[in-house]
C-alpha positions as a Markdown table, in Angstrom:
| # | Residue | x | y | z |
|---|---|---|---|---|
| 1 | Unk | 28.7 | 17.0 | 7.0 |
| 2 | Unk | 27.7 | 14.2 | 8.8 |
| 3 | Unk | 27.1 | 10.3 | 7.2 |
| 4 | Unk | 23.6 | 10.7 | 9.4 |
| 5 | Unk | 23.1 | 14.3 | 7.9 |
| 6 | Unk | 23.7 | 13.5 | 4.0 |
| 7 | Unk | 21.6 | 10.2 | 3.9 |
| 8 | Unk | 18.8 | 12.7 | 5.6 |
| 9 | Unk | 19.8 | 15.1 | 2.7 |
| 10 | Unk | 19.5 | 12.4 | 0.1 |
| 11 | Unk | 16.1 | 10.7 | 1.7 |
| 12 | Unk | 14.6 | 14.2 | 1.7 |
| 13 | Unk | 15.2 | 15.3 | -2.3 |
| 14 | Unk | 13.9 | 11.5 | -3.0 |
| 15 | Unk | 10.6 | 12.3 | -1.4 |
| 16 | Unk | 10.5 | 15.5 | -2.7 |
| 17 | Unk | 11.0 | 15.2 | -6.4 |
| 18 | Unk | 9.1 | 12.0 | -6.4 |
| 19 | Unk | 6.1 | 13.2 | -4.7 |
| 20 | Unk | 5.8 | 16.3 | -7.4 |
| 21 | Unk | 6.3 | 13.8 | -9.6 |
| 22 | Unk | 3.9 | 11.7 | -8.9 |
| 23 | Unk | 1.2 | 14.1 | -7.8 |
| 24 | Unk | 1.5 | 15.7 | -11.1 |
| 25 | Unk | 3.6 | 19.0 | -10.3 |
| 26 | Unk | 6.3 | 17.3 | -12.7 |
| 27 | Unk | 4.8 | 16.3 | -15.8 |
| 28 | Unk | 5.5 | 13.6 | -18.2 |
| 29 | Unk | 7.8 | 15.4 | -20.2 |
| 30 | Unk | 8.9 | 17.9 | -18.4 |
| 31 | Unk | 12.9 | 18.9 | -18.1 |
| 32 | Unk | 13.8 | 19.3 | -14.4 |
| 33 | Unk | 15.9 | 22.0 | -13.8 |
| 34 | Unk | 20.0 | 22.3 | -14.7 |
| 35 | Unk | 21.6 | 20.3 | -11.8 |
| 36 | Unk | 22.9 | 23.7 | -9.8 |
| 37 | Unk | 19.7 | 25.2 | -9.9 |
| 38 | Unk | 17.9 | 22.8 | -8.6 |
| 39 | Unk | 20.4 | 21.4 | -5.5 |
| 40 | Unk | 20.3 | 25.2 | -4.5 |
| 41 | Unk | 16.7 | 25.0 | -4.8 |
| 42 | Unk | 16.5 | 22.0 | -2.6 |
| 43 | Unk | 19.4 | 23.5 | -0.4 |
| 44 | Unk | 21.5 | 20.5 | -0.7 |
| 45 | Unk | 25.0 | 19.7 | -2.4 |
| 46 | Unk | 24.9 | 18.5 | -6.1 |
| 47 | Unk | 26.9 | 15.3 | -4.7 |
| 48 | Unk | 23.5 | 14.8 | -2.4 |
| 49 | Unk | 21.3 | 15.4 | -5.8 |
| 50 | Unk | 23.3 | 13.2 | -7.9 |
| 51 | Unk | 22.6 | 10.1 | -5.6 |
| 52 | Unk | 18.7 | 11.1 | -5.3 |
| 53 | Unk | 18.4 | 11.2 | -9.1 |
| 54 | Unk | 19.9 | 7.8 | -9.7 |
| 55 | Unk | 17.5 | 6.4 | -7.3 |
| 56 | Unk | 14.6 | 8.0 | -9.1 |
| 57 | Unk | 16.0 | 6.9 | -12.3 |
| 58 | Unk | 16.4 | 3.0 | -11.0 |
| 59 | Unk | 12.5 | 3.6 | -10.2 |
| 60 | Unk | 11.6 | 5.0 | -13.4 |
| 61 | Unk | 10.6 | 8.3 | -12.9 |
| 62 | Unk | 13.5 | 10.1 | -14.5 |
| 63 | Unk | 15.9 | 9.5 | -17.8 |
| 64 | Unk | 18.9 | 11.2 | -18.3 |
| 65 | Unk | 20.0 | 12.2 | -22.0 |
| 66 | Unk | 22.7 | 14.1 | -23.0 |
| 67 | Unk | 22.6 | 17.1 | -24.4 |
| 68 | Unk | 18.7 | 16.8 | -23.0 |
| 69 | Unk | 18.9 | 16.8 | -19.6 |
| 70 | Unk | 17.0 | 15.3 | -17.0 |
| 71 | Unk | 13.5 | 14.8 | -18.1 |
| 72 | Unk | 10.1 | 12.8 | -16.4 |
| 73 | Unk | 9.2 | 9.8 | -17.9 |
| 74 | Unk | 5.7 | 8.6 | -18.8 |
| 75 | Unk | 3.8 | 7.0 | -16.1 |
| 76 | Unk | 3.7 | 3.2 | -18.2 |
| 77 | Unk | 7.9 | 3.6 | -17.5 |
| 78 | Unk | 7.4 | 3.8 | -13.4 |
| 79 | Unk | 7.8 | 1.1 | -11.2 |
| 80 | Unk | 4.4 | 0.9 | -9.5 |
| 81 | Unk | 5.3 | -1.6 | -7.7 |
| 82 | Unk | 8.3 | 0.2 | -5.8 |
| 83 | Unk | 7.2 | 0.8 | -2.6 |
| 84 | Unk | 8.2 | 4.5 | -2.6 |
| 85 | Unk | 6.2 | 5.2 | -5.7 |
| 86 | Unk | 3.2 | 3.1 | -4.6 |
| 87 | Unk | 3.0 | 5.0 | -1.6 |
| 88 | Unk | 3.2 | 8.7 | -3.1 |
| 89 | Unk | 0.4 | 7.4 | -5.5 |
| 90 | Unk | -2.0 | 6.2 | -2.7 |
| 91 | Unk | -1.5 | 9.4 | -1.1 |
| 92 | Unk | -2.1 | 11.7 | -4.2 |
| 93 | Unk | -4.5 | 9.3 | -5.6 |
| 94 | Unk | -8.6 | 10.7 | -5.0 |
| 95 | Unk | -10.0 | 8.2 | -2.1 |
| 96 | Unk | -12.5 | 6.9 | -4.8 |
| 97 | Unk | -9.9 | 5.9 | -7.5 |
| 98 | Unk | -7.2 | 4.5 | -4.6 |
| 99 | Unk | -10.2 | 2.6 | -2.7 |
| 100 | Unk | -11.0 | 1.0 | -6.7 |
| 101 | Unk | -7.8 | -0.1 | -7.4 |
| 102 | Unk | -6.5 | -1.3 | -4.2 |
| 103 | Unk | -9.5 | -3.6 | -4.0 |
| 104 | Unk | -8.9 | -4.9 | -7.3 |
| 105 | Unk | -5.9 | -6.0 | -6.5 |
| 106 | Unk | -7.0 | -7.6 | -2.8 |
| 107 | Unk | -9.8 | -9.4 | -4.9 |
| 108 | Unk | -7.0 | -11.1 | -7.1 |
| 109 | Unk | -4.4 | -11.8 | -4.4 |
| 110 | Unk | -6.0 | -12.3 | -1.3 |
| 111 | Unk | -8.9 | -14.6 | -1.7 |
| 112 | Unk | -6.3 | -16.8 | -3.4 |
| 113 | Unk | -3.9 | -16.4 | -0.4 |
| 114 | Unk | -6.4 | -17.6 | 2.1 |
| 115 | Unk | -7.5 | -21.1 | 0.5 |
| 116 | Unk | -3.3 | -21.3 | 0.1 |
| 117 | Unk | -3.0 | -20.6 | 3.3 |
| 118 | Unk | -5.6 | -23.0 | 4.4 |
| 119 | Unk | -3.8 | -25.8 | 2.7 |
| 120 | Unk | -0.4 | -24.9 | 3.8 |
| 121 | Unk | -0.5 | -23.6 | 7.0 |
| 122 | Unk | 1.8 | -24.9 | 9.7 |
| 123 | Unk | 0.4 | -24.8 | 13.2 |
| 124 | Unk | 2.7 | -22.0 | 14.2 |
| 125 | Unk | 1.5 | -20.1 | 11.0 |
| 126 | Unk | -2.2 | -20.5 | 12.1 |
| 127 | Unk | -1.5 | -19.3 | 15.9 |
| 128 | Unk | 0.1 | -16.0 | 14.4 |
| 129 | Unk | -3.4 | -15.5 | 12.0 |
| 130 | Unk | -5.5 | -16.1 | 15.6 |
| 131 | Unk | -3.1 | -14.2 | 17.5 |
| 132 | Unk | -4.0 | -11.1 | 14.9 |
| 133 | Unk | -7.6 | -12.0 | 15.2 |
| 134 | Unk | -7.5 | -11.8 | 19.2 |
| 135 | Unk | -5.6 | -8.6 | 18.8 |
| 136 | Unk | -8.5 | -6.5 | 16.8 |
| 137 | Unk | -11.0 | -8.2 | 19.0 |
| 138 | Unk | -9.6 | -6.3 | 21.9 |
| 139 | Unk | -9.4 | -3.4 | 19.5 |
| 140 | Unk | -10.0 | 0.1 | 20.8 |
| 141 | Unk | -10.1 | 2.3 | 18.2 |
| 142 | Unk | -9.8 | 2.5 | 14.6 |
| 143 | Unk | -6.3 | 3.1 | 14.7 |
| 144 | Unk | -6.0 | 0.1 | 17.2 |
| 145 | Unk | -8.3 | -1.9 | 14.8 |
| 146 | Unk | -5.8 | -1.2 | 11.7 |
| 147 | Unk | -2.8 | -1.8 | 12.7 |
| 148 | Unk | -4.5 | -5.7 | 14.3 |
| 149 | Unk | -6.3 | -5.9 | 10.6 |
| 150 | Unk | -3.1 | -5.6 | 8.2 |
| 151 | Unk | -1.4 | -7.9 | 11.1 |
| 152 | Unk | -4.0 | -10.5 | 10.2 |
| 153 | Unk | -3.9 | -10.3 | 6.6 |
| 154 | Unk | 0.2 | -10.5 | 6.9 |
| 155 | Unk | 0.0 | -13.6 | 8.8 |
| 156 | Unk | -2.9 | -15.3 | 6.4 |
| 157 | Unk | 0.0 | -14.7 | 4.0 |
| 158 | Unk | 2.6 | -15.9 | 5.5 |
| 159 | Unk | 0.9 | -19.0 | 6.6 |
| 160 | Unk | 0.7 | -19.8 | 2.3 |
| 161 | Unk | 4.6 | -20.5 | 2.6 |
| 162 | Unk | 4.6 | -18.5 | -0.8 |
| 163 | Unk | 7.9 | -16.1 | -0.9 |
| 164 | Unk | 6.6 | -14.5 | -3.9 |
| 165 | Unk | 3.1 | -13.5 | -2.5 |
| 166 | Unk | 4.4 | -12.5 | 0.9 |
| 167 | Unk | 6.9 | -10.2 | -1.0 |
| 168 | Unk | 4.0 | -8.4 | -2.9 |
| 169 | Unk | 2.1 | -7.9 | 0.5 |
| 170 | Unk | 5.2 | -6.1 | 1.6 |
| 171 | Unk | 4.9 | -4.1 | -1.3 |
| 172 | Unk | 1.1 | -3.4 | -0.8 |
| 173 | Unk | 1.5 | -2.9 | 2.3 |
| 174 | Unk | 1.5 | 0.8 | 3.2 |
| 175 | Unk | -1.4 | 1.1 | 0.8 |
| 176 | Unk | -3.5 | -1.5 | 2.7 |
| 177 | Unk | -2.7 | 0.2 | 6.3 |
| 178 | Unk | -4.5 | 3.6 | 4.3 |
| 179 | Unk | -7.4 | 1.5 | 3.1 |
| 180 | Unk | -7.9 | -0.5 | 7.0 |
| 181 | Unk | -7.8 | 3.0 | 8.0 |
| 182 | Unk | -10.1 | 4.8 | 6.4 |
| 183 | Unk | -11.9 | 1.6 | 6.5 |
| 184 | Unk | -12.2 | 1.3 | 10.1 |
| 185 | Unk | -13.5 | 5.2 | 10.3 |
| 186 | Unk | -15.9 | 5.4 | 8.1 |
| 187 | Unk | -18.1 | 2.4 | 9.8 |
| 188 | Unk | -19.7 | 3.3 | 12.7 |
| 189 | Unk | -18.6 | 0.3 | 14.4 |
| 190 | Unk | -14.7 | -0.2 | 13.5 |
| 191 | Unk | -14.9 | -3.9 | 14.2 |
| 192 | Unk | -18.2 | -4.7 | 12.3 |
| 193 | Unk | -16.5 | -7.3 | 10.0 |
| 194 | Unk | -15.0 | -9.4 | 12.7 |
| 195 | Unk | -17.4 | -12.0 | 11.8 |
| 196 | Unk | -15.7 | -12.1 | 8.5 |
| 197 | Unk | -11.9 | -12.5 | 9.6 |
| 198 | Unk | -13.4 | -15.1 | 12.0 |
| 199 | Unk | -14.5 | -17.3 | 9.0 |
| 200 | Unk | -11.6 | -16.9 | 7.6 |
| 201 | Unk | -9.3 | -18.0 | 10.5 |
| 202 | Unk | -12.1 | -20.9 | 10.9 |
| 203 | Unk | -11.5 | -22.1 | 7.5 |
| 204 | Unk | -7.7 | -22.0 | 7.9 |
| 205 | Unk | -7.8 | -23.7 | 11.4 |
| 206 | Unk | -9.8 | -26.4 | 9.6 |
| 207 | Unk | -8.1 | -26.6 | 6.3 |
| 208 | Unk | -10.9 | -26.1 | 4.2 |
| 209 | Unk | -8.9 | -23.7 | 1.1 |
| 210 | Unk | -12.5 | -23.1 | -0.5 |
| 211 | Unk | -14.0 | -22.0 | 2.6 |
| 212 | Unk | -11.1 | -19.5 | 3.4 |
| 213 | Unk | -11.3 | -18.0 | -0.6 |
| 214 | Unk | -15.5 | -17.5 | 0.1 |
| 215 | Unk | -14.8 | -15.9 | 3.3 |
| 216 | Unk | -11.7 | -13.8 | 2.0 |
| 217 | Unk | -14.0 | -12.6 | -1.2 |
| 218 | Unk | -16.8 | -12.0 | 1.4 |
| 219 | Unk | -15.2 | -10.1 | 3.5 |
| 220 | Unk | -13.4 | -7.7 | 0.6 |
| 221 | Unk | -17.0 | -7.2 | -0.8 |
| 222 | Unk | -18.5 | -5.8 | 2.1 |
| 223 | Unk | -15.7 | -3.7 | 3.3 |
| 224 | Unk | -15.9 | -2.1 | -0.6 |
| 225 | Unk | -19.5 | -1.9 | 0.6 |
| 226 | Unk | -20.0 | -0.6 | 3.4 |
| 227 | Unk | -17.3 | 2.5 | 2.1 |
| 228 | Unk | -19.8 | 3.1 | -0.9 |
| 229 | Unk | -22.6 | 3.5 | 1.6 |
| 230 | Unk | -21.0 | 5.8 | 3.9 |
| 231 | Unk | -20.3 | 8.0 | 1.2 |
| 232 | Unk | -23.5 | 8.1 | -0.7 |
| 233 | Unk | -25.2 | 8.3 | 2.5 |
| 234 | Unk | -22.3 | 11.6 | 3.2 |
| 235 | Unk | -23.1 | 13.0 | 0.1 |
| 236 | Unk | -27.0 | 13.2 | 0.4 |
| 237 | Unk | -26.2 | 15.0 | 3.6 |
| 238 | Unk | -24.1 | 17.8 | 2.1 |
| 239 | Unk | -26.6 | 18.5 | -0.7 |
């Protein structure tokens, strides 16, 4: 076999376990299968298994006792933080309970980010947050819109010159490309908070940290907003 061809092998019994994991197919609790059961299950060797399981162990997911076996361990014990495991839980999450959390986490990080990032901010820092800006003004779709959004918010925190908070946006940020997303779709006009990310880019041009954290807070509000009106206003429409 191939280096190319095991590391596939090894990726793909990662994604799976953890996603059933995750979703809930695996429970808390539950034994996984005896180790040759479940690599012929998976069609892959046990040596291919073996790596996947220590990689879902080092995340949380899994435990290994002896004379136990490989069991799933309560959610409290995962890393949610791991990128791998954040992702499969945005994507099995309902939209409602994803859309809740995620922007409890934007309201703590982000509007802090900005007023950093309006003291900090270097002149090359603020020409990357406007080149974003310029990029979902000439937006032509949601997708297009998106991908330009989490751009901007990458470079707002990059310009606070803060490792720590620029690692946890690279954390977040598969989860945030979902929430831009379905963002940008459900308003009838994608770019309808540009006004927003321009006050925000104002605020950091001028250095006015205050200003940007307003704007930043603003601008999460309405987003949460305008996705709670879309779907109220969806679900007087189906009944």
């Amino acid at each position: 076999m191939k280096a190319t061809d095991a590391r596939n092998l090894h990726g793909h019994v990662i994604r799976e376990l953890g996603k059933r994991i995750v979703i809930g197919d695996l429970r808390p609790g539950d034994i996984l299968p005896r180790e040759e059961a479940l690599a012929e299950s998976m069609d892959v060797s046990r040596t291919a298994l073996r790596e996947a399981l220590k990689v879902l162990s080092a995340k949380g997911l899994i435990e290994s006792r002896p004379r136990v076996g490989t069991r799933v361990r309560a959610t409290h014990f995962w890393n949610q933080l791991d990128a791998d495991v954040l992702s499969w839980r945005c994507a099995s999450m309902p939209t409602d309970d994803f859309i809740e959390k995620l922007v409890e986490m934007r309201e703590i990080i982000e509007p802090a980010a900005a007023a950093a990032a309006a003291r900090r901010r270097t002149a090359t820092q603020l020409s990357n947050v406007e080149l974003a800006y310029r990029k979902m003004e000439a937006a032509r779709d949601p997708e297009e819109w998106a991908v330009a959004d989490l751009s901007f918010h990458d470079a707002v925190l990059q310009a606070t010159g803060n490792e720590l908070m620029i690692s946890l946006f690279s954390v977040v940020e598969s989860a945030l490309g979902m929430f831009f997303v379905l963002s940008a779709k459900t308003a009838g006009n994608f770019s309808y908070s540009l006004p927003h990310h321009l006050k925000v880019l104002e605020a950091i041009r001028r250095k006015q940290p205050e200003v940007a954290r307003k704007a930043m807070q603003s601008m999460i509000e309405d987003s949460l907003a305008n996705l709670h009106k879309k779907r109220k206003g969806s679900s007087r429409k189906a009944s």
